[in-house]
Short mmCIF file of C-alpha atoms and ligand atoms in Angstrom, two decimals:
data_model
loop_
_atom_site.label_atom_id
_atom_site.label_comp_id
_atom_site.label_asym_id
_atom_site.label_seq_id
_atom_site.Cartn_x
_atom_site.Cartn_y
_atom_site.Cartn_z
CA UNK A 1284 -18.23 -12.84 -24.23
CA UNK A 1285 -20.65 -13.81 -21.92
CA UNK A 1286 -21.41 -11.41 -18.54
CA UNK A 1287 -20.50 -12.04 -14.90
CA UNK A 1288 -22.65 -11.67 -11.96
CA UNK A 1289 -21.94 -11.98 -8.26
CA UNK A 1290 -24.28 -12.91 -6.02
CA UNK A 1291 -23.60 -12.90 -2.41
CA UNK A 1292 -25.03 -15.34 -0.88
CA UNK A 1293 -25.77 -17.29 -2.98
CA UNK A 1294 -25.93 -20.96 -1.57
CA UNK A 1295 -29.77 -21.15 -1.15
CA UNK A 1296 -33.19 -19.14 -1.12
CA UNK A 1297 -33.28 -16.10 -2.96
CA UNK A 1298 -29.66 -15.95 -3.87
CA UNK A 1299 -29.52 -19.13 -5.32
CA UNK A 1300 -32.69 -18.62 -7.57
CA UNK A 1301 -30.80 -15.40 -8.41
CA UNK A 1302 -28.41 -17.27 -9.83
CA UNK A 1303 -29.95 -19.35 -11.89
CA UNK A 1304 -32.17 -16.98 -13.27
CA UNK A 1305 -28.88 -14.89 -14.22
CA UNK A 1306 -27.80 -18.27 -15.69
CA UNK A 1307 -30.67 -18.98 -17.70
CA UNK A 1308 -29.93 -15.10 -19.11
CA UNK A 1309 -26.50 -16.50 -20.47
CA UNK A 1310 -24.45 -14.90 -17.84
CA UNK A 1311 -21.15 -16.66 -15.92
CA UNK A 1312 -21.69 -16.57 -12.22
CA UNK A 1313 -19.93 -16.38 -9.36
CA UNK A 1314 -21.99 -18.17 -6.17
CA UNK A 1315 -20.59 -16.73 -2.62
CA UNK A 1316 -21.62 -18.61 0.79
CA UNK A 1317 -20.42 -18.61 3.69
CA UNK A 1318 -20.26 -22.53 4.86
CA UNK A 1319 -22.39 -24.15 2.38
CA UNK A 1320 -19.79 -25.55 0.09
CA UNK A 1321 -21.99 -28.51 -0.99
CA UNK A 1322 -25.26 -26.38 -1.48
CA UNK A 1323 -23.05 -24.25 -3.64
CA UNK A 1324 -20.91 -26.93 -5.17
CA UNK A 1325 -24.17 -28.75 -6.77
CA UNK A 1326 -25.65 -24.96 -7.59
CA UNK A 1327 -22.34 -24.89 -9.92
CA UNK A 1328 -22.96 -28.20 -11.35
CA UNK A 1329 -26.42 -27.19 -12.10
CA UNK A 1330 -26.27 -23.69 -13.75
CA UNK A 1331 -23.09 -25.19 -15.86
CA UNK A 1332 -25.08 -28.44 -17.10
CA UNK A 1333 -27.92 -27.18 -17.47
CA UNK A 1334 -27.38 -23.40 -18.87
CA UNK A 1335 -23.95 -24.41 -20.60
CA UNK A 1336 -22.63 -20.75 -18.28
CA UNK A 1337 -19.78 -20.63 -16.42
CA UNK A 1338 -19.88 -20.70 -12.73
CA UNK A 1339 -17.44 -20.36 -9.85
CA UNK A 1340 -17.99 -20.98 -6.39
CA UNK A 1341 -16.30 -18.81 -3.61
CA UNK A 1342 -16.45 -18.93 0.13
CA UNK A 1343 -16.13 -15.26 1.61
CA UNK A 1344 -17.66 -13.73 4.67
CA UNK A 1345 -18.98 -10.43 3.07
CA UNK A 1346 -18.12 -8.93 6.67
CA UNK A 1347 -14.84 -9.36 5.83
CA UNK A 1348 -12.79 -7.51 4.24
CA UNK A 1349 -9.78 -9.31 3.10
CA UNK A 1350 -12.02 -12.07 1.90
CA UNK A 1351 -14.13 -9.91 0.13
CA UNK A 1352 -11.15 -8.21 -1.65
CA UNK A 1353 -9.91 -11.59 -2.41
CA UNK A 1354 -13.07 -13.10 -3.66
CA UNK A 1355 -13.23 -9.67 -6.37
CA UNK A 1356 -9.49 -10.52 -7.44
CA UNK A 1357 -10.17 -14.35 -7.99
CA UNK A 1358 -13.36 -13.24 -10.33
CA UNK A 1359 -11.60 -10.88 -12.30
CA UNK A 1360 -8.72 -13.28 -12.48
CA UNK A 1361 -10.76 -15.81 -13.56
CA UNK A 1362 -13.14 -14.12 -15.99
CA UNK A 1363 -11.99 -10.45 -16.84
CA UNK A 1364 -14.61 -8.87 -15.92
CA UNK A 1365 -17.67 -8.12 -13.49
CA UNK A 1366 -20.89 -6.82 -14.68
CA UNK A 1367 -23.64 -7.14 -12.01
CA UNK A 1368 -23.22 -7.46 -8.48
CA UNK A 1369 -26.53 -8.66 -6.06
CA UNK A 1370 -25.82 -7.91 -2.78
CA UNK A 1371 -28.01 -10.65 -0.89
CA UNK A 1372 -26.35 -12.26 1.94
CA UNK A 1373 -28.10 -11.67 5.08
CA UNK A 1374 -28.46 -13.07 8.55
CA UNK A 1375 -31.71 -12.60 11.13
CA UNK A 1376 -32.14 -13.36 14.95
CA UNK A 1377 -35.95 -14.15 15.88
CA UNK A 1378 -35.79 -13.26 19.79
CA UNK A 1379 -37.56 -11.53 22.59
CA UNK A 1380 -36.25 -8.11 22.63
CA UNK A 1381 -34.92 -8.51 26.20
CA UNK A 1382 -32.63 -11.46 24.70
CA UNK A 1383 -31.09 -9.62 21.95
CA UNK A 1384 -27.03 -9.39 22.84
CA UNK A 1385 -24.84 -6.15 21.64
CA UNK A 1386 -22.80 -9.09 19.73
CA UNK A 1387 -25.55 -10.15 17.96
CA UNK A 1388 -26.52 -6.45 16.91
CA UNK A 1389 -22.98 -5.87 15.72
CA UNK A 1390 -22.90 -8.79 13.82
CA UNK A 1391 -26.12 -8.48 12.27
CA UNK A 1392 -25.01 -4.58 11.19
CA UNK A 1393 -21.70 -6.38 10.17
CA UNK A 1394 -23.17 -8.64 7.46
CA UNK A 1395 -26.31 -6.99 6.18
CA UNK A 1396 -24.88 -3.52 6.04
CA UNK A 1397 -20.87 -3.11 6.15
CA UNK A 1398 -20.49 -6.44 3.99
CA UNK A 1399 -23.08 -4.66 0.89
CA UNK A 1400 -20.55 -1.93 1.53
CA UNK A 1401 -17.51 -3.30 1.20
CA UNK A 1402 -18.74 -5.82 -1.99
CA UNK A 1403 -20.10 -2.89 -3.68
CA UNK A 1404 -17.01 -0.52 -3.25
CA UNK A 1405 -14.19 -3.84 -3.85
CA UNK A 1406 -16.70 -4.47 -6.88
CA UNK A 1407 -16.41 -1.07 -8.13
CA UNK A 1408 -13.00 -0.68 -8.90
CA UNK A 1409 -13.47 -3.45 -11.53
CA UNK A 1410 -17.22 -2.09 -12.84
CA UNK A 1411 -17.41 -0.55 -15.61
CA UNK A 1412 -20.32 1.71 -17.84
CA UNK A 1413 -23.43 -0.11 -17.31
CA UNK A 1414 -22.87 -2.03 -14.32
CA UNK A 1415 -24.88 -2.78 -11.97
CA UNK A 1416 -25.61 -3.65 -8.14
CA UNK A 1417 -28.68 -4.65 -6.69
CA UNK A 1418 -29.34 -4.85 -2.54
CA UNK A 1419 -31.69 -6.76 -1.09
CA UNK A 1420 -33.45 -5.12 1.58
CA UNK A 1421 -36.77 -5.65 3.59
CA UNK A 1422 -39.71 -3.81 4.28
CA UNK A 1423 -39.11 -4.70 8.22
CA UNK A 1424 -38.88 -1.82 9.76
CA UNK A 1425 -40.84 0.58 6.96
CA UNK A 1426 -43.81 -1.44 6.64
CA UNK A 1427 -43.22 -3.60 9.67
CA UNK A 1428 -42.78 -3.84 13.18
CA UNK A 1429 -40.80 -6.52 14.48
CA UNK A 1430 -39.03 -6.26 17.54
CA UNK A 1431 -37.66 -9.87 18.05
CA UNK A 1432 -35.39 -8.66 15.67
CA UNK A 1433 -35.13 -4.78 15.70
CA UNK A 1434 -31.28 -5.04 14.80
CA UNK A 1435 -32.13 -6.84 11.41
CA UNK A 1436 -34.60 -3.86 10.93
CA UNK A 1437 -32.34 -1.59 11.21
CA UNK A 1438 -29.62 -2.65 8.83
CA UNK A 1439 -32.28 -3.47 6.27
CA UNK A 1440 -33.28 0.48 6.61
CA UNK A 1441 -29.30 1.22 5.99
CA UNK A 1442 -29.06 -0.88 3.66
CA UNK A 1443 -31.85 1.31 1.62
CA UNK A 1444 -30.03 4.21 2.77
CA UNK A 1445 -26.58 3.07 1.26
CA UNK A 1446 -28.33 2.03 -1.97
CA UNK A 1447 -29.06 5.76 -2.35
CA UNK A 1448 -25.49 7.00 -1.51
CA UNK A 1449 -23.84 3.98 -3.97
CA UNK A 1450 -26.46 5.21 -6.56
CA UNK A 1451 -24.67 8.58 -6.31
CA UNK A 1452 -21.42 7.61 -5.40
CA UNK A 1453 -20.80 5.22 -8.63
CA UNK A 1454 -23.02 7.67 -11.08
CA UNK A 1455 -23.12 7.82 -13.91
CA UNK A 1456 -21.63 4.11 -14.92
CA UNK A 1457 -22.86 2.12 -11.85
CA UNK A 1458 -26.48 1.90 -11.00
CA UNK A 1459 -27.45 0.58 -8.08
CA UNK A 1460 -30.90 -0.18 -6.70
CA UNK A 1461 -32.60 -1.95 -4.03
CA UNK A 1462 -35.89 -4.22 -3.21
CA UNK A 1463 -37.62 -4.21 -0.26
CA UNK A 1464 -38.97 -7.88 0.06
CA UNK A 1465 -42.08 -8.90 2.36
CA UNK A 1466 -42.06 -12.84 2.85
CA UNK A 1467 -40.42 -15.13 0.79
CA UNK A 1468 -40.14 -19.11 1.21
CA UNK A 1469 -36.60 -19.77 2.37
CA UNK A 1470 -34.99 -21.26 4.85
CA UNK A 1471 -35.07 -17.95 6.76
CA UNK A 1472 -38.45 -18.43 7.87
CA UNK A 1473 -38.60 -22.34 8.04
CA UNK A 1474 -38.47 -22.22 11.70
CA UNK A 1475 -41.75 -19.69 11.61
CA UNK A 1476 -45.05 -21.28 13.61
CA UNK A 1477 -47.67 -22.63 10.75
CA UNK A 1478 -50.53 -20.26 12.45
CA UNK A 1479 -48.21 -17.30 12.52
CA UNK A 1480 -47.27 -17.98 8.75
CA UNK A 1481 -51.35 -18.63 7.94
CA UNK A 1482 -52.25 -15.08 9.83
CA UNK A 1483 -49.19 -13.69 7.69
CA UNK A 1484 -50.90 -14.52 4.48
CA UNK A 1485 -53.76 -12.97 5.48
CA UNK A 1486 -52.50 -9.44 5.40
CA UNK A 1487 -50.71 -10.59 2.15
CA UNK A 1488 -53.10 -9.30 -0.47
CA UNK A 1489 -51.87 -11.93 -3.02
CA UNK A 1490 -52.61 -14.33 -0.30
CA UNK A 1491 -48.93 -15.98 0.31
CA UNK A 1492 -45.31 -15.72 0.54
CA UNK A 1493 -42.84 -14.90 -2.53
CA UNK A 1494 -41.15 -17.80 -4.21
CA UNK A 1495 -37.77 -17.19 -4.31
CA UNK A 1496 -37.71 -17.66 -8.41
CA UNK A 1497 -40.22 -14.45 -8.12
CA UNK A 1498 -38.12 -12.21 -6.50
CA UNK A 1499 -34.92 -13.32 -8.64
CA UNK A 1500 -36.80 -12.29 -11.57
CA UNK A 1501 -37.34 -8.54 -10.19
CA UNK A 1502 -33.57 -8.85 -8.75
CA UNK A 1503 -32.94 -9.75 -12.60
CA UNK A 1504 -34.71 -7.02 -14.17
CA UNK A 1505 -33.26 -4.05 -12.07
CA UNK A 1506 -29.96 -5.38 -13.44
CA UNK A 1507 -31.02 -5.66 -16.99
CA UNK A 1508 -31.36 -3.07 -19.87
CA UNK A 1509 -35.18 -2.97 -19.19
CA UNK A 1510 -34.61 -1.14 -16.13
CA UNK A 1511 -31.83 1.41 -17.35
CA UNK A 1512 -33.42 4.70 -16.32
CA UNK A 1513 -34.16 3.28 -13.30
CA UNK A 1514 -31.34 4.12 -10.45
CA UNK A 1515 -31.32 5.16 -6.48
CA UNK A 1516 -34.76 3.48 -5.67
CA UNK A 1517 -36.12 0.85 -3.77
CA UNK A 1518 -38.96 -1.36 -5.16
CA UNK A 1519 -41.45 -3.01 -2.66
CA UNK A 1520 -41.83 -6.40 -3.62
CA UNK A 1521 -44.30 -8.07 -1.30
CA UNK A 1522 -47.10 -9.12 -3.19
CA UNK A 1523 -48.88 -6.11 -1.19
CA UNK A 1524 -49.35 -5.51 2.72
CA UNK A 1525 -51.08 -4.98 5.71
P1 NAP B 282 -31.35 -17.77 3.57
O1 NAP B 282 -32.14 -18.84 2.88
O2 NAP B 282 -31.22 -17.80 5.05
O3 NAP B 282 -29.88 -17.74 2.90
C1 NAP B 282 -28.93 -16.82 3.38
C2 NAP B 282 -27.72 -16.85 2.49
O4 NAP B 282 -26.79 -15.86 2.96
C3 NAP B 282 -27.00 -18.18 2.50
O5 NAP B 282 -26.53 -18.44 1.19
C4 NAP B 282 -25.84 -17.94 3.45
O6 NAP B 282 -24.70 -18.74 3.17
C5 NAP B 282 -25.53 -16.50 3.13
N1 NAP B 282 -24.76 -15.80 4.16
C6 NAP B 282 -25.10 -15.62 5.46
N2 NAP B 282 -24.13 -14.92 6.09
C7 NAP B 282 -23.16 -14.68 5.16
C8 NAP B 282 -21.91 -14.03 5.20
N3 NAP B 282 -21.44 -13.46 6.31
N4 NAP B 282 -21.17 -13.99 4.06
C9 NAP B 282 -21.62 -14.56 2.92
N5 NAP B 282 -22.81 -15.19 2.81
C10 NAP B 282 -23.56 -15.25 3.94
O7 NAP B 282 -31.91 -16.32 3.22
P2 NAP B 282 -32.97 -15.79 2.14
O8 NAP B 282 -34.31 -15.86 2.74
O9 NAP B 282 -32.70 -16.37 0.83
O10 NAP B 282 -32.57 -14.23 2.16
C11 NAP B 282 -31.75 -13.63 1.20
C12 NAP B 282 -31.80 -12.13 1.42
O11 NAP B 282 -33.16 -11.70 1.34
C13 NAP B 282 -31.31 -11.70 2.81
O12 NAP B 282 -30.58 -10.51 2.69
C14 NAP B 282 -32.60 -11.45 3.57
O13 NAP B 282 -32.44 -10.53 4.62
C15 NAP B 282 -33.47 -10.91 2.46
N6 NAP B 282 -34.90 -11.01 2.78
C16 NAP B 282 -35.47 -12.26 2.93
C17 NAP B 282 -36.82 -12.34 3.25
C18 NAP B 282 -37.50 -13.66 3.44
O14 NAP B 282 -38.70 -13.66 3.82
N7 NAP B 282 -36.85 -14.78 3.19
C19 NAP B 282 -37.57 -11.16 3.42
C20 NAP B 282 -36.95 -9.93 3.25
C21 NAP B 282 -35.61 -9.88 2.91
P3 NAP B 282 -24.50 -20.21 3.84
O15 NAP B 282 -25.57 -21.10 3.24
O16 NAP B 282 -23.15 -20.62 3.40
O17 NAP B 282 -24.67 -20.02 5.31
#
C-alpha cells in the first residue's frame, strides 16, 4: 500500500516540486492551495499520469482551523492513512518598514506559524510510528536582515522554534524537522529587481538561487528512512551565505 504525503501548499514553487518528487518515490499525495485550483488541478493530472500515484487536491487555508481539520478527515477518508506531512505554505510582504500594517503582521504569524501548528497537531492524531513532518523555514532573520518584511522573519524563527517543541511533543513515533532555505526560484521572489537578485548571487557561494526540485529533494530526504536518526533540527539549505 502505497504512502501518503501532505504538502501544504502545494500549488507551485517548492511545494509543488515537493510533490512530485514524493510522487516519483511511489507515494499518494495530497496537494493543498489556497486559490490555485487549476495550478493544482493539472499538478494532479501530472503526478497521476506520469508516476501512476494517487493524488488528491484540497483547498484549505492552513490558518484555519476547521478547514484544516476537514482537509485531515477527507485524506484519511480517502486513503487510510497519512505518513508524511511538509508543512510549506507561506506568505511574505516586501515593504518599507514604516508601511507594514498590524493586519498584515497577524496574518503573516497566522499562516506561516499557527497554520504549521494546527496541520501538524490535526495530522497527528492520524500519524503513526515513523511519521514524519517537515517545516519549511528561512534563514531570514538568523542569517539575514530584512526589514521590509520583519514579520515574515519572525514567524520563520517560530516556526524553527515549534519544529523543536513538535520534535518533542510527537517523540518517539513522529519526527519532525525543519530547513532553513536561502533563495529559491519561485514565484515568491519574481517581483525581486534583476540587480538586487545579481548582487544576491554574489554572496551566494554556489553562485545562484535554489531550484525548487533541489530543495524538494532535501524536504524528501528528512522524510525518508535515510534520515531516521535525524529529529528536532534545522538544516540550512542555501547553497552557502554571506
Ligand atoms: P510560492 O511560490 O509563493 O507558493 C506559495 C504556496 O503557498 C502556494 O501554493 C500558495 O497557494 C500557498 N499558500 C499561501 N497561503 C496559503 C494558505 N493560507 N493556506 C494554504 N496554502 C497557502 O512560495 P515558495 O517560494 O514556493 O515558498 C514555499 C515555502 O518556502 C514558504 O513557506 C516560504 O516561506 C519558504 N521559503 C521560500 C524561499 C524562496 O526564496 N522562495 C526562501 C525561504 C523560505 P495558492 O497558489 O493557492 O495561493
Amino acid at each position: 500500500m502505497n504512502k501518503v504525503v501532505l504538502v501544504t501548499g502545494a500549488s507551485r514553487g517548492i511545494g509543488k516540486a515537493t510533490i512530485i518528487e514524493f510522487a516519483k518515490n511511489g507515494y499518494n499525495v495530497v496537494i493543498n492551495y489556497a486559490n490555485s485550483q487549476k495550478a493544482a488541478e493539472q499538478l494532479k493530472a501530472v503526478v497521476e499520469k506520469e508516476y501512476k500515484v494517487k493524488a488528491l487536491t484540497i483547498k484549505a487555508d492552513v490558518s484555519n482551523e476547521n478547514e484544516v481539520k476537514q482537509m485531515i478527515e477527507n485524506i484519511v477518508s480517502e486513503f487510510g492513512r497519512l505518513d508524511a506531512v511538509v508543512n510549506n505554505a507561506g506568505i511574505v510582504w516586501d515593504r518599507s518598514f514604516d508601511e507594514i500594517t498590524i493586519e498584515e503582521f497577524r496574518r503573516t504569524l497566522d499562516v506561516n506559524v499557527i497554520g504549521a501548528f494546527i496541520v501538524a497537531r490535526e495530522a497527528s492524531r492520524y500519524m503513526k510510528k515513523g511519521a514524519t513532518i517537515v517545516n519549511v523555514s528561512s534563514t531570514n532573520g538568523t542569517k539575514t536582515i530584512s526589514p521590509e518584511c520583519l514579520d515574515y522573519n519572525i514567524s520563520k524563527i517560530g516556526l524553527q522554534s515549534l519544529t523543536r517543541d513538535l520534535a518533542f511533543q510527537f517523540k518517539p513515533n513522529i519526527r519532525v524537522n525543519a530547513i532553513a532555505i536561502g533563495w529559491a526560484d519561485t514565484d515568491m521572489n519574481k517581483d525581486l529587481p534583476k540587480d538586487y537578485i545579481e548582487s544576491e548571487n554574489e554572496k551566494i557561494w554556489l553562485g545562484h538561487f535554489a531550484k525548487p526540485e533541489q530543495i524538494a529533494e532535501i524536504i524528501y530526504f528528512l522524510s525518508s528512512e535515510k534520515s531516521s536518526y535525524i529529529n528536532g533540527e534545522i538544516l540550512t539549505v542555501d547553497g552557502g551565505y554571506c
